[in-house]
Amino acid sequence: MASGVQKQLVVYDFDWSMADQDTDRWVFEVLAPDIRRKMKTLKDEIQWTDLVAQSLEELHSRGKTKDDIENTLRIMPFHPAMVRAITNLKAPTNPATTLFCLSNANSVFISTILRARGLEDLFEEVITNPASFEPSGLLKLRRRVDPTGPQHQCNVGCSPNMCKGDELEAFLARHQLGYDRIIYVGDGANDFCPILRMRSQDIVLCRRFRGLERRIAQEGGLKCQVKYWAGAWEVEEIFEQLSA
């Protein structure tokens, strides 16, 4: 067991952090590339979660089904080393580990992929944008922070649909387990807010060449330690080293 660490929380972003693709983009690249192109054109004009919801409606209008979407998600790249890394965190030789997924994707995309990889039952919570299939087969997606209700007050740059820093603090308040260490696996610019709130004994596993690395380099201000990785095998390696 890692010295002095008896209880740890491992927080995972999903797209490009746990999985080796972006779920929102992948579904359309596979099923309707022209819709994907339209999304690329509109991404600066329409809030992203709303844009994905709108695009799912168009996909449905073309006759694409629940099975089409789920089958597309099941074949999305997900490295076997990441499956091993996550599974081994629950092994008895490690510190007692709680797994928490915190993502700007949506509940259907994430649960479908976790189930396909045999990982669904390992996560204490998955916090993301809510989604569900309607009887017609339409995948209905909503923002986690409803645009008609109270809005988060983040000034770090989180998108309107979710402040990941607030969500991490809310998780810690709900569970109150006094984790000896928090490990955060992320890649995107919106992962910067939660890691700003982490302590000196905590660690962020930052994926190279993406938005989070750029924000760390440009803005700094972190108390936590930073370890960089490019491939899933390196995450597995880091976890093994931290548990030694």
C-alpha positions as semicolon CSV with decimal commas, in nm:
position;residue;x (nm);y (nm);z (nm)
1;M;0,000;0,000;0,000
2;A;0,118;0,352;-0,078
3;S;0,277;0,507;0,229
4;G;0,022;0,688;0,445
5;V;-0,264;0,649;0,196
6;Q;-0,547;0,434;0,323
7;K;-0,840;0,594;0,140
8;Q;-0,819;0,761;-0,198
9;L;-1,062;0,911;-0,447
10;V;-0,987;0,869;-0,817
11;V;-1,181;1,112;-1,035
12;Y;-1,203;1,043;-1,407
13;D;-1,305;1,272;-1,686
14;F;-1,440;1,053;-1,969
15;D;-1,370;1,177;-2,322
16;W;-0,999;1,157;-2,410
17;S;-0,923;1,076;-2,044
18;M;-1,083;0,740;-1,973
19;A;-1,183;0,669;-2,334
20;D;-0,960;0,729;-2,636
21;Q;-1,217;0,938;-2,821
22;D;-1,481;1,207;-2,770
23;T;-1,827;1,049;-2,742
24;D;-2,018;1,355;-2,864
25;R;-1,817;1,373;-3,185
26;W;-1,765;1,000;-3,242
27;V;-2,137;0,915;-3,269
28;F;-2,184;1,162;-3,552
29;E;-1,854;1,087;-3,726
30;V;-1,968;0,725;-3,753
31;L;-2,341;0,768;-3,820
32;A;-2,371;1,106;-3,998
33;P;-2,045;1,283;-4,087
34;D;-2,233;1,574;-4,244
35;I;-2,399;1,646;-3,908
36;R;-2,054;1,630;-3,749
37;R;-1,934;1,890;-4,001
38;K;-2,233;2,110;-3,917
39;M;-2,148;2,082;-3,545
40;K;-1,794;2,194;-3,616
41;T;-1,934;2,498;-3,797
42;L;-2,183;2,588;-3,522
43;K;-1,978;2,513;-3,209
44;D;-1,900;2,881;-3,143
45;E;-2,261;2,989;-3,192
46;I;-2,457;2,731;-2,987
47;Q;-2,378;2,604;-2,637
48;W;-2,216;2,263;-2,686
49;T;-2,461;2,045;-2,491
50;D;-2,752;2,215;-2,667
51;L;-2,580;2,159;-3,001
52;V;-2,535;1,788;-2,932
53;A;-2,902;1,763;-2,828
54;Q;-3,009;1,938;-3,149
55;S;-2,785;1,710;-3,355
56;L;-2,930;1,399;-3,189
57;E;-3,276;1,516;-3,293
58;E;-3,158;1,548;-3,653
59;L;-2,998;1,203;-3,633
60;H;-3,328;1,060;-3,510
61;S;-3,520;1,231;-3,791
62;R;-3,302;1,038;-4,037
63;G;-3,413;0,706;-3,892
64;K;-3,110;0,626;-3,679
65;T;-3,212;0,409;-3,385
66;K;-3,119;0,338;-3,025
67;D;-2,935;0,026;-3,146
68;D;-2,741;0,231;-3,399
69;I;-2,621;0,470;-3,128
70;E;-2,541;0,200;-2,873
71;N;-2,354;-0,016;-3,125
72;T;-2,151;0,287;-3,232
73;L;-2,056;0,358;-2,871
74;R;-1,955;-0,003;-2,806
75;I;-1,694;0,010;-3,082
76;M;-1,549;0,345;-2,974
77;P;-1,174;0,323;-2,894
78;F;-1,110;0,236;-2,529
79;H;-0,762;0,110;-2,449
80;P;-0,729;-0,228;-2,273
81;A;-0,461;-0,074;-2,047
82;M;-0,719;0,174;-1,917
83;V;-0,960;-0,111;-1,843
84;R;-0,682;-0,284;-1,647
85;A;-0,584;0,039;-1,470
86;I;-0,938;0,102;-1,348
87;T;-1,005;-0,260;-1,255
88;N;-0,679;-0,291;-1,062
89;L;-0,764;0,015;-0,852
90;K;-1,024;-0,201;-0,682
91;A;-0,777;-0,483;-0,610
92;P;-0,722;-0,554;-0,236
93;T;-0,351;-0,474;-0,256
94;N;-0,428;-0,108;-0,329
95;P;-0,549;0,162;-0,091
96;A;-0,928;0,159;-0,052
97;T;-1,030;0,342;-0,368
98;T;-1,350;0,523;-0,458
99;L;-1,401;0,586;-0,831
100;F;-1,595;0,890;-0,949
101;C;-1,663;0,983;-1,314
102;L;-1,710;1,356;-1,379
103;S;-1,778;1,434;-1,743
104;N;-1,937;1,679;-1,984
105;A;-2,060;1,391;-2,202
106;N;-2,394;1,235;-2,107
107;S;-2,533;0,952;-1,897
108;V;-2,636;0,726;-2,188
109;F;-2,305;0,753;-2,372
110;I;-2,100;0,685;-2,059
111;S;-2,312;0,404;-1,915
112;T;-2,327;0,224;-2,249
113;I;-1,949;0,226;-2,283
114;L;-1,876;0,139;-1,920
115;R;-2,118;-0,153;-1,943
116;A;-1,954;-0,276;-2,263
117;R;-1,612;-0,269;-2,091
118;G;-1,729;-0,434;-1,768
119;L;-1,659;-0,122;-1,562
120;E;-2,005;0,013;-1,480
121;D;-2,029;-0,127;-1,127
122;L;-1,687;0,007;-1,022
123;F;-1,790;0,374;-1,009
124;E;-1,950;0,520;-0,697
125;E;-2,110;0,797;-0,902
126;V;-2,119;0,924;-1,259
127;I;-2,194;1,296;-1,276
128;T;-2,267;1,421;-1,627
129;N;-2,543;1,566;-1,844
130;P;-2,867;1,366;-1,813
131;A;-2,992;1,177;-2,118
132;S;-3,250;0,907;-2,188
133;F;-3,411;0,734;-2,482
134;E;-3,772;0,827;-2,545
135;P;-4,021;0,559;-2,665
136;S;-3,973;0,691;-3,020
137;G;-3,601;0,608;-2,999
138;L;-3,490;0,972;-2,974
139;L;-3,199;1,023;-2,735
140;K;-3,307;1,327;-2,536
141;L;-3,018;1,522;-2,383
142;R;-3,034;1,805;-2,128
143;R;-2,777;2,026;-1,957
144;R;-2,687;1,924;-1,603
145;V;-2,737;2,288;-1,499
146;D;-3,080;2,370;-1,640
147;P;-3,066;2,699;-1,834
148;T;-3,404;2,802;-1,686
149;G;-3,291;2,759;-1,324
150;P;-3,013;2,891;-1,097
151;Q;-2,679;2,904;-1,273
152;H;-2,337;2,817;-1,132
153;Q;-2,112;3,109;-1,043
154;C;-1,780;2,973;-1,169
155;N;-1,536;3,240;-1,286
156;V;-1,261;2,997;-1,393
157;G;-1,412;2,924;-1,732
158;C;-1,644;2,623;-1,691
159;S;-1,917;2,587;-1,953
160;P;-2,273;2,689;-1,856
161;N;-2,399;2,330;-1,833
162;M;-2,163;2,228;-1,550
163;C;-1,895;2,358;-1,314
164;K;-1,667;2,062;-1,251
165;G;-1,509;2,230;-0,950
166;D;-1,848;2,270;-0,783
167;E;-1,935;1,910;-0,869
168;L;-1,615;1,778;-0,712
169;E;-1,674;1,976;-0,394
170;A;-2,037;1,857;-0,380
171;F;-1,923;1,495;-0,414
172;L;-1,677;1,539;-0,127
173;A;-1,948;1,700;0,087
174;R;-2,190;1,414;0,016
175;H;-1,944;1,141;0,106
176;Q;-1,737;1,304;0,383
177;L;-1,486;1,018;0,393
178;G;-1,175;1,228;0,446
179;Y;-0,974;1,094;0,152
180;D;-0,600;1,084;0,216
181;R;-0,541;1,149;-0,152
182;I;-0,741;1,257;-0,456
183;I;-0,620;1,163;-0,803
184;Y;-0,780;1,341;-1,100
185;V;-0,741;1,203;-1,453
186;G;-0,825;1,469;-1,710
187;D;-0,737;1,633;-2,038
188;G;-0,966;1,924;-2,118
189;A;-0,967;2,293;-2,034
190;N;-1,278;2,237;-1,819
191;D;-1,077;2,005;-1,593
192;F;-0,873;2,303;-1,473
193;C;-1,140;2,430;-1,232
194;P;-1,160;2,115;-1,015
195;I;-0,784;2,065;-0,994
196;L;-0,744;2,424;-0,870
197;R;-0,934;2,308;-0,560
198;M;-0,707;2,010;-0,486
199;R;-0,448;1,990;-0,206
200;S;-0,071;1,944;-0,200
201;Q;-0,103;1,567;-0,139
202;D;-0,337;1,529;-0,437
203;I;-0,228;1,445;-0,792
204;V;-0,359;1,535;-1,136
205;L;-0,283;1,296;-1,422
206;C;-0,289;1,538;-1,715
207;R;-0,304;1,408;-2,071
208;R;-0,043;1,566;-2,296
209;F;-0,113;1,797;-2,590
210;R;-0,466;1,898;-2,491
211;G;-0,647;2,189;-2,324
212;L;-0,567;2,106;-1,962
213;E;-0,193;2,097;-2,024
214;R;-0,214;2,437;-2,193
215;R;-0,407;2,591;-1,903
216;I;-0,168;2,452;-1,643
217;A;0,126;2,598;-1,839
218;Q;-0,038;2,938;-1,895
219;E;-0,223;2,995;-1,567
220;G;-0,056;2,781;-1,300
221;G;-0,176;2,833;-0,942
222;L;-0,205;2,464;-0,856
223;K;-0,132;2,321;-0,513
224;C;-0,156;1,959;-0,631
225;Q;0,116;1,756;-0,798
226;V;0,105;1,706;-1,177
227;K;0,199;1,390;-1,366
228;Y;0,176;1,390;-1,746
229;W;0,076;1,103;-1,974
230;A;0,002;1,049;-2,341
231;G;-0,116;0,687;-2,360
232;A;-0,339;0,472;-2,139
233;W;-0,050;0,238;-2,063
234;E;0,119;0,528;-1,883
235;V;-0,186;0,581;-1,660
236;E;-0,170;0,213;-1,568
237;E;0,201;0,252;-1,494
238;I;0,148;0,561;-1,275
239;F;-0,124;0,387;-1,073
240;E;0,107;0,088;-1,017
241;Q;0,384;0,319;-0,896
242;L;0,151;0,508;-0,663
243;S;0,024;0,183;-0,511
244;A;0,367;0,031;-0,456
